[in-house]
Coordinates of C-alpha atoms and ligand atoms in Angstrom, one line a residue:
M7 CA 4.5 -38.5 14.2
Q8 CA 6.8 -39.6 11.3
S9 CA 10.3 -38.2 10.9
T10 CA 9.8 -38.6 7.2
A11 CA 6.9 -36.1 7.1
P12 CA 7.7 -33.0 5.0
A13 CA 8.2 -29.7 6.9
D14 CA 5.0 -27.8 7.5
R15 CA 4.6 -25.8 4.3
K16 CA 2.7 -23.0 6.0
S17 CA 5.6 -22.0 8.3
P18 CA 8.5 -20.0 6.8
R19 CA 11.2 -22.1 5.3
P20 CA 15.0 -21.7 5.1
G21 CA 15.7 -18.9 2.6
D22 CA 12.4 -17.1 3.4
P23 CA 13.0 -13.7 5.0
D24 CA 10.9 -14.5 8.1
F25 CA 12.4 -17.9 8.7
V26 CA 13.6 -18.3 12.3
F27 CA 15.7 -21.3 13.2
D28 CA 15.6 -22.4 16.8
L29 CA 17.7 -25.4 17.8
Q30 CA 16.1 -25.5 21.3
S31 CA 12.5 -25.3 20.1
A32 CA 9.8 -27.9 21.0
E33 CA 9.5 -28.7 17.3
Y34 CA 13.2 -29.4 17.0
D35 CA 13.3 -31.5 20.2
R36 CA 10.4 -33.7 19.0
D37 CA 11.5 -34.2 15.4
P38 CA 14.3 -32.1 13.9
Y39 CA 14.6 -34.0 10.7
P40 CA 12.0 -32.2 8.5
L41 CA 13.6 -28.9 9.3
L42 CA 17.2 -30.3 8.8
R43 CA 16.2 -31.7 5.5
A44 CA 14.7 -28.4 4.4
L45 CA 17.9 -26.6 5.4
R46 CA 20.1 -29.2 3.5
E47 CA 17.9 -28.8 0.4
R48 CA 17.4 -25.1 0.4
A49 CA 20.3 -23.6 2.4
P50 CA 23.0 -26.2 3.1
I51 CA 25.5 -23.5 4.2
F52 CA 23.0 -21.4 6.2
W53 CA 23.9 -18.1 7.8
W54 CA 22.0 -18.2 11.1
P55 CA 21.6 -14.6 12.2
E56 CA 20.2 -15.2 15.7
S57 CA 23.4 -17.2 16.6
Q58 CA 25.7 -15.3 14.3
A59 CA 27.0 -18.6 13.0
W60 CA 27.1 -20.7 9.9
Y61 CA 25.0 -23.9 10.1
L62 CA 26.0 -26.9 7.9
T63 CA 23.7 -29.8 7.0
R64 CA 25.5 -31.6 4.1
H65 CA 27.6 -34.6 5.0
A66 CA 30.5 -33.5 2.8
D67 CA 30.6 -30.1 4.4
V68 CA 30.3 -31.4 8.0
V69 CA 33.1 -34.0 7.4
A70 CA 35.3 -31.4 5.7
V71 CA 35.0 -28.9 8.5
L72 CA 35.4 -31.3 11.4
G73 CA 38.4 -32.9 9.7
D74 CA 40.2 -29.6 8.9
D75 CA 42.2 -28.8 12.0
A76 CA 44.3 -26.3 10.2
T77 CA 41.4 -24.0 9.4
Y78 CA 39.0 -24.7 12.2
T79 CA 39.3 -25.2 15.9
A80 CA 37.0 -26.5 18.6
D81 CA 38.5 -24.1 21.1
R82 CA 35.8 -21.5 22.0
R83 CA 38.4 -18.9 22.8
H84 CA 38.9 -18.4 19.1
W85 CA 35.2 -17.4 18.7
N86 CA 34.8 -13.7 17.8
H87 CA 31.8 -13.5 20.3
Y88 CA 33.6 -15.3 23.1
N89 CA 32.8 -14.2 26.6
A90 CA 35.7 -15.3 28.8
P91 CA 34.6 -16.5 32.3
S92 CA 35.4 -13.9 34.9
E93 CA 38.2 -14.4 37.4
A94 CA 35.5 -15.0 40.1
E95 CA 33.9 -17.7 38.0
L96 CA 37.3 -19.3 37.2
A97 CA 38.1 -19.4 40.9
H98 CA 35.4 -22.1 41.3
P99 CA 37.2 -25.5 41.2
V100 CA 34.5 -27.1 39.0
V101 CA 34.4 -24.3 36.4
R102 CA 38.2 -24.6 36.2
L103 CA 37.9 -28.3 35.5
Q104 CA 35.1 -27.9 33.0
A105 CA 37.2 -25.3 31.2
S106 CA 39.8 -27.9 30.3
N107 CA 37.3 -30.2 28.7
I108 CA 39.0 -32.5 26.2
L109 CA 36.7 -31.2 23.4
S110 CA 38.1 -27.7 23.6
L111 CA 41.7 -28.6 23.9
E112 CA 44.1 -28.3 20.9
G113 CA 47.4 -29.3 19.6
R114 CA 49.9 -31.0 21.9
E115 CA 47.8 -30.5 25.0
H116 CA 44.9 -32.3 23.3
T117 CA 47.1 -35.1 22.0
R118 CA 48.5 -35.7 25.5
V119 CA 45.1 -35.9 27.2
R120 CA 43.6 -37.9 24.4
K121 CA 46.4 -40.4 24.7
L122 CA 45.6 -40.9 28.3
A123 CA 41.9 -41.2 27.6
S124 CA 42.1 -43.6 24.7
M125 CA 44.6 -45.8 26.4
A126 CA 42.0 -46.4 29.1
L127 CA 39.2 -47.1 26.6
T128 CA 41.0 -49.3 24.1
R129 CA 39.2 -52.0 22.2
R130 CA 40.4 -54.6 24.6
A131 CA 39.2 -52.7 27.6
V132 CA 35.9 -52.3 26.0
R133 CA 35.6 -56.0 25.2
N134 CA 36.4 -56.9 28.8
L135 CA 33.4 -54.8 29.8
E136 CA 30.8 -57.0 28.3
P137 CA 30.2 -59.1 31.4
L138 CA 29.9 -55.9 33.5
M139 CA 27.4 -54.5 31.0
R140 CA 25.3 -57.6 31.1
D141 CA 25.3 -57.7 34.9
L142 CA 24.4 -54.0 35.2
A143 CA 21.6 -54.3 32.7
D144 CA 20.1 -57.2 34.7
E145 CA 20.5 -55.3 37.9
L146 CA 18.5 -52.3 36.5
I147 CA 15.9 -54.5 34.9
D148 CA 15.5 -56.5 38.1
A149 CA 14.3 -53.4 39.9
F150 CA 11.1 -53.1 37.7
V151 CA 10.6 -56.4 35.8
E152 CA 8.1 -57.8 38.2
R153 CA 5.9 -54.7 37.9
G154 CA 5.1 -55.2 34.2
S155 CA 5.7 -51.4 33.7
C156 CA 8.4 -48.9 33.9
D157 CA 9.5 -45.5 32.7
F158 CA 12.4 -46.6 30.4
V159 CA 14.0 -43.2 30.4
R160 CA 14.1 -42.9 34.2
D161 CA 14.6 -46.5 35.2
F162 CA 17.1 -47.6 32.6
A163 CA 18.4 -45.1 29.9
W164 CA 19.7 -42.4 32.3
S165 CA 21.2 -44.9 34.7
Y166 CA 22.9 -47.4 32.5
P167 CA 25.7 -45.4 30.7
V168 CA 26.8 -43.4 33.8
M169 CA 26.8 -46.5 36.0
I170 CA 29.0 -48.3 33.4
V171 CA 31.6 -45.5 33.7
S172 CA 31.3 -45.6 37.5
R173 CA 31.9 -49.3 37.7
L174 CA 34.6 -49.1 35.0
L175 CA 36.4 -46.6 37.3
G176 CA 36.4 -49.1 40.1
I177 CA 33.6 -47.5 42.2
E178 CA 32.0 -50.1 44.5
P179 CA 28.5 -51.2 43.3
N180 CA 25.6 -49.7 45.4
S181 CA 28.0 -47.6 47.5
E182 CA 27.8 -44.0 48.7
R183 CA 30.4 -43.2 46.1
E184 CA 28.3 -44.7 43.3
R185 CA 25.4 -42.4 44.4
S186 CA 27.8 -39.5 44.4
F187 CA 29.0 -40.3 40.9
R188 CA 25.4 -40.4 39.6
V189 CA 24.6 -37.1 41.3
L190 CA 27.7 -35.6 39.7
A191 CA 26.6 -36.7 36.3
D192 CA 23.1 -35.2 36.7
L193 CA 24.5 -32.0 38.1
D194 CA 27.0 -31.7 35.2
G195 CA 24.0 -31.6 32.8
V196 CA 22.4 -28.9 35.0
T197 CA 25.4 -26.6 34.8
F198 CA 25.3 -26.6 31.0
S199 CA 21.6 -25.9 30.8
P200 CA 20.4 -22.4 29.7
M201 CA 17.1 -23.1 31.4
V202 CA 18.6 -22.8 34.9
S203 CA 19.1 -19.5 36.8
R204 CA 22.5 -18.2 37.8
E205 CA 21.7 -19.2 41.4
E206 CA 20.7 -22.8 40.4
R207 CA 23.8 -23.1 38.3
Q208 CA 25.9 -21.9 41.2
R209 CA 24.2 -24.4 43.6
A210 CA 24.9 -27.2 41.1
L211 CA 28.5 -26.2 40.9
D212 CA 28.9 -26.1 44.6
Q213 CA 27.2 -29.5 45.0
M214 CA 29.5 -30.9 42.3
A215 CA 32.5 -29.7 44.2
I216 CA 31.3 -31.8 47.2
H217 CA 30.6 -34.9 45.2
L218 CA 33.9 -34.7 43.3
E219 CA 35.5 -35.4 46.6
A220 CA 34.3 -39.0 46.3
V221 CA 36.2 -39.3 43.0
R222 CA 39.3 -37.7 44.5
A223 CA 39.1 -40.1 47.5
L224 CA 38.9 -43.0 45.1
M225 CA 41.9 -41.7 43.2
E226 CA 43.9 -41.5 46.4
E227 CA 42.8 -45.0 47.5
K228 CA 43.8 -46.4 44.1
R229 CA 47.3 -44.8 44.4
G230 CA 47.9 -46.8 47.5
K231 CA 46.1 -50.0 46.4
P232 CA 46.0 -50.3 42.6
G233 CA 43.2 -52.4 41.1
D234 CA 42.1 -53.7 37.7
D235 CA 40.1 -50.6 36.8
L236 CA 40.1 -47.4 34.7
M237 CA 41.1 -45.2 37.6
T238 CA 44.2 -47.3 38.2
D239 CA 45.0 -47.1 34.5
L240 CA 44.7 -43.4 34.6
I241 CA 47.0 -43.1 37.6
R242 CA 49.5 -45.4 36.0
A243 CA 49.6 -43.3 32.9
E244 CA 50.3 -40.5 35.2
A245 CA 53.2 -42.5 36.8
E246 CA 54.8 -43.5 33.6
G247 CA 56.6 -40.2 32.9
E248 CA 53.5 -38.7 31.4
R249 CA 53.1 -36.5 34.4
F250 CA 49.3 -36.1 34.4
E251 CA 48.1 -33.9 37.2
S252 CA 45.4 -35.2 39.5
D253 CA 43.1 -32.4 38.3
E254 CA 43.7 -33.5 34.7
I255 CA 42.4 -36.9 35.5
I256 CA 39.4 -35.5 37.3
A257 CA 38.7 -33.1 34.3
L258 CA 38.9 -36.1 31.9
I259 CA 36.4 -38.0 34.0
L260 CA 34.1 -35.0 33.9
S261 CA 34.6 -34.9 30.1
I262 CA 33.7 -38.5 29.7
I263 CA 30.6 -38.0 31.8
A264 CA 29.6 -34.9 29.8
A265 CA 30.4 -36.4 26.3
G266 CA 29.4 -39.9 26.9
G267 CA 26.6 -39.9 29.5
A268 CA 23.7 -37.9 28.0
T269 CA 24.4 -38.9 24.4
T270 CA 24.2 -42.6 25.1
A271 CA 21.2 -42.2 27.5
Q272 CA 19.3 -40.3 24.8
S273 CA 20.3 -42.9 22.2
F274 CA 18.6 -45.6 24.4
G275 CA 15.4 -43.5 24.6
L276 CA 15.4 -42.5 20.9
G277 CA 16.4 -46.0 19.8
L278 CA 13.7 -47.8 21.7
I279 CA 11.1 -45.5 20.2
E280 CA 12.2 -46.4 16.7
L281 CA 12.3 -50.1 17.6
L282 CA 8.8 -49.9 19.0
R283 CA 7.7 -48.1 15.8
H284 CA 9.2 -50.9 13.7
P285 CA 8.1 -54.1 15.5
E286 CA 9.7 -56.4 12.9
Q287 CA 13.1 -54.8 13.5
L288 CA 12.6 -55.0 17.3
A289 CA 12.1 -58.7 16.8
L290 CA 15.2 -59.0 14.6
F291 CA 17.3 -57.1 17.2
R292 CA 16.0 -59.4 20.0
D293 CA 16.4 -62.7 18.1
D294 CA 19.6 -62.2 16.1
P295 CA 22.7 -61.2 18.0
S296 CA 24.7 -60.9 14.8
V297 CA 22.8 -57.7 13.8
R298 CA 23.2 -55.9 17.1
L299 CA 26.4 -53.9 16.6
D300 CA 25.4 -52.5 13.2
A301 CA 21.9 -52.0 14.5
S302 CA 23.3 -49.7 17.3
H303 CA 25.1 -47.7 14.6
E304 CA 21.9 -47.3 12.7
I305 CA 20.1 -46.2 15.8
A306 CA 22.7 -43.4 16.3
R307 CA 22.6 -42.5 12.6
Y308 CA 18.8 -42.4 12.3
Q309 CA 18.3 -40.5 15.6
M310 CA 21.5 -38.7 16.4
P311 CA 21.0 -37.2 19.9
G312 CA 23.7 -34.6 19.6
R313 CA 22.4 -31.2 18.4
F314 CA 25.7 -29.9 16.9
S315 CA 29.5 -29.8 16.9
A316 CA 30.8 -26.2 16.9
R317 CA 34.1 -25.0 15.3
Y318 CA 35.6 -21.6 14.9
A319 CA 37.5 -20.3 11.9
R320 CA 41.2 -19.8 12.8
H321 CA 41.6 -17.3 9.9
A322 CA 39.7 -15.9 6.9
T323 CA 38.6 -18.7 4.7
R324 CA 35.9 -19.9 2.2
L325 CA 33.1 -22.4 2.6
G326 CA 31.7 -23.0 -0.9
E327 CA 30.7 -19.6 -2.2
H328 CA 30.7 -18.0 1.2
A329 CA 33.5 -16.0 2.7
L330 CA 34.2 -16.6 6.4
E331 CA 35.7 -14.1 8.8
P332 CA 38.3 -15.2 11.4
G333 CA 36.6 -16.3 14.6
Q334 CA 33.2 -17.0 13.0
M335 CA 31.4 -20.0 14.4
V336 CA 30.6 -22.9 12.1
I337 CA 28.0 -25.3 13.5
C338 CA 28.1 -28.8 12.0
S339 CA 24.9 -30.7 12.2
V340 CA 26.1 -34.3 12.4
A341 CA 22.4 -35.3 12.8
A342 CA 21.5 -33.7 9.4
A343 CA 24.7 -35.2 7.8
Q344 CA 23.6 -38.7 8.8
R345 CA 20.4 -38.3 6.8
D346 CA 22.1 -36.9 3.7
P347 CA 21.2 -39.0 0.6
A348 CA 24.8 -38.5 -0.5
L349 CA 25.8 -40.6 2.5
V350 CA 23.3 -43.5 2.4
D351 CA 20.5 -44.6 0.1
D352 CA 17.0 -43.9 1.3
P353 CA 18.3 -42.1 4.4
E354 CA 14.8 -41.5 5.9
R355 CA 14.3 -45.3 6.3
F356 CA 15.3 -46.9 9.6
D357 CA 16.9 -50.2 8.8
I358 CA 19.0 -52.0 11.4
R359 CA 20.3 -54.4 8.7
R360 CA 22.1 -51.5 7.1
K361 CA 25.9 -51.6 7.0
P362 CA 27.4 -48.4 8.4
A363 CA 28.5 -46.1 5.5
D364 CA 31.1 -44.4 7.6
T365 CA 31.7 -43.6 11.3
S366 CA 31.0 -39.8 11.1
V367 CA 28.1 -40.1 13.5
F368 CA 30.9 -40.3 16.1
G369 CA 32.7 -37.3 14.6
V370 CA 35.8 -36.9 12.4
G371 CA 39.4 -36.3 12.9
R372 CA 41.2 -35.1 16.0
H373 CA 38.1 -35.0 18.2
F374 CA 36.6 -38.3 17.0
C375 CA 34.6 -39.9 19.8
I376 CA 36.8 -41.9 22.1
G377 CA 33.7 -43.7 23.4
A378 CA 32.5 -44.9 19.9
Q379 CA 33.3 -48.6 20.6
L380 CA 31.9 -48.4 24.1
A381 CA 28.7 -46.7 23.0
R382 CA 28.0 -49.3 20.3
L383 CA 28.6 -52.1 22.8
E384 CA 26.5 -50.5 25.5
L385 CA 23.6 -50.0 23.1
A386 CA 23.9 -53.6 21.7
T387 CA 24.1 -55.2 25.2
G388 CA 21.6 -52.9 26.9
F389 CA 18.9 -53.3 24.2
A390 CA 19.5 -57.1 24.0
H391 CA 18.7 -57.5 27.7
V392 CA 15.8 -55.1 27.7
L393 CA 14.2 -56.8 24.7
E394 CA 14.9 -60.3 25.9
R395 CA 13.6 -59.7 29.4
L396 CA 10.7 -57.4 28.8
R397 CA 8.4 -59.8 26.9
G398 CA 5.7 -58.2 24.9
V399 CA 7.1 -54.7 25.5
R400 CA 5.0 -51.9 24.2
L401 CA 4.5 -48.2 24.6
D402 CA 2.0 -47.3 27.3
G403 CA 0.3 -44.5 25.5
D404 CA 0.6 -42.8 22.2
F405 CA 3.8 -41.9 20.3
D406 CA 2.5 -38.4 19.9
A407 CA 2.3 -38.0 23.7
I408 CA 6.0 -38.7 24.4
P409 CA 7.5 -35.6 25.9
Y410 CA 10.8 -34.5 24.4
G411 CA 13.5 -32.1 25.6
G412 CA 17.1 -32.2 26.6
N413 CA 19.9 -29.8 27.2
P414 CA 21.9 -27.5 24.9
A415 CA 24.0 -30.4 23.6
V416 CA 21.5 -33.3 23.2
R417 CA 17.9 -34.0 22.7
G418 CA 15.6 -37.0 23.4
P419 CA 12.5 -38.2 25.2
L420 CA 12.0 -37.0 28.8
G421 CA 9.9 -40.1 29.7
L422 CA 9.0 -43.3 28.0
P423 CA 6.2 -45.3 29.7
L424 CA 6.3 -49.0 28.9
R425 CA 4.2 -52.1 29.6
F426 CA 5.2 -55.7 29.3
E427 CA 4.5 -59.1 30.7
P428 CA 5.7 -59.1 34.3
G429 CA 8.8 -61.2 34.5
R430 CA 11.1 -62.7 37.2
R431 CA 14.1 -61.1 38.8
I432 CA 17.4 -62.8 38.1
R433 CA 19.0 -62.1 41.4
A434 CA 17.6 -62.6 44.9
H435 CA 16.3 -59.5 46.7
Ligands
LIG25 C1 25.6 -42.8 21.0 C2 26.5 -42.4 21.7 C3 27.5 -41.3 21.3 C4 27.6 -40.5 20.2 C5 26.5 -40.3 19.1 C6 28.8 -39.7 20.3 C7 29.2 -38.7 19.4 C8 30.3 -38.0 19.5 C9 30.8 -37.0 18.5 C10 30.0 -36.6 17.3 C11 31.9 -36.5 19.0 C12 32.8 -35.4 18.3 C13 32.4 -34.1 18.7 C14 33.1 -33.0 18.0 O1 34.0 -33.2 17.2 O2 32.8 -31.8 18.3 C15 32.3 -37.2 20.2 C16 33.4 -36.9 21.0 C17 33.6 -37.5 22.2 N1 32.9 -38.5 22.8 FE1 31.3 -39.4 22.1 N2 29.5 -40.1 21.4 C18 28.8 -41.1 22.1 C19 29.1 -41.8 23.2 C20 30.3 -41.6 23.9 C21 30.7 -42.4 25.1 C22 29.9 -43.6 25.6 C23 31.8 -41.8 25.6 C24 32.7 -42.2 26.7 C25 32.5 -43.0 27.7 C26 32.1 -40.6 24.7 C27 33.2 -39.8 24.9 C28 33.6 -38.8 24.0 C29 34.7 -37.9 24.2 C30 35.6 -37.9 25.4 C31 34.7 -37.1 23.1 C32 35.7 -36.0 22.8 C33 37.0 -36.5 22.2 C34 38.0 -35.5 21.9 O3 37.8 -34.3 22.0 O4 39.1 -35.9 21.6 N3 31.2 -40.6 23.7 N4 31.3 -38.1 20.5

């Protein structure tokens, strides 16, 4: 299946009266790009009736909306179809924490939390992480390298990003707390999924509340015995007159798991598929360390895992020829924007030698991704280890047989069976 294939001409196309756009469809999960291109060419500012929202696919429009804080907000409470959580729902400690996600904060409140978050993830901190990233990649690969086969999604992609954050926080390797942290990350995804029933969601929230205690316990421990880790940094920021509440730190950690876990995990899966489809680029990535950081950017550009970034009009405004009412939702497709010919030449070509045209795959303006540096380094380091150690790596099966899916926020492969020459573990059993 080629992303460059034109959209099926037989099915209704944007602008046709019977065109139905479904962001959660199997077709979208597998390959959204023919549809996104058709939208960009035929209806770049598309009124999406089923979602009562505007859907933007041009780079210039996406960047303009995400960067215009005065006209648009990311705070859902401004949405004219907003359903406020009931008091009973808000009484749940996890729902309360999720409600103060950094992505939906605004103004001074956002600036304050963002300062705390970016202080912890500065360039320097990210660079210091490289040895940790290398060790962790080896640890995960050791678990399956002798077998000569693995499911890359299950055995590597979904573990690596969340375990990096876990170790970054100062959680002991292979500890009960590390297991709790992983469960927390998995359950966080469940609570946002529309595929789960009310009861399942409730169960996931209750379980999260239990596992969050491990994070709270770590916080208390670090208060008494500071270390050289992210949790200590977060507590210190709290101590230096910034007055961050314990719950704010926990909410921030949940935001980091939510915003950084699944996106990076899916980038690993989607990225490896493209490298396997383009063996000469896989070899280049493996053999030339100088291309790896830009290559990671190209992977995210070419296969952006995030489905959308939503904004809400603060007041009546105009988008091109269209009049927007206050509170209307505007959905920015960063994925579509990354394949706009106005941004890059020959956008449907995957080319890891490409220099990044801009950084908009990580957002624009106030909510620009605080993990952008970290994500690029994770992808560069993780892929380097996988490709160096899994000699002769190939897909075990057909590209068309890869199952795709995801959650409301991100898409990617659900499994990726690989075969390779069995290798040696680096560490002793
Ligand atoms: C390939 C991987 C990633 C991609 C493509 C990505 C993309 C994005 C985008 C597009 C936004 C802006 C969303 C918006 O404006 O609505 C964003 C925000 C954010 N990202 Fe990432 N991200 C990635 C990895 C990470 C990682 C590894 C972390 C942290 C460990 C992270 C943490 C965040 C946070 C906390 C925000 C919200 C910032 C704010 O609201 O001020 N992301 N990301």
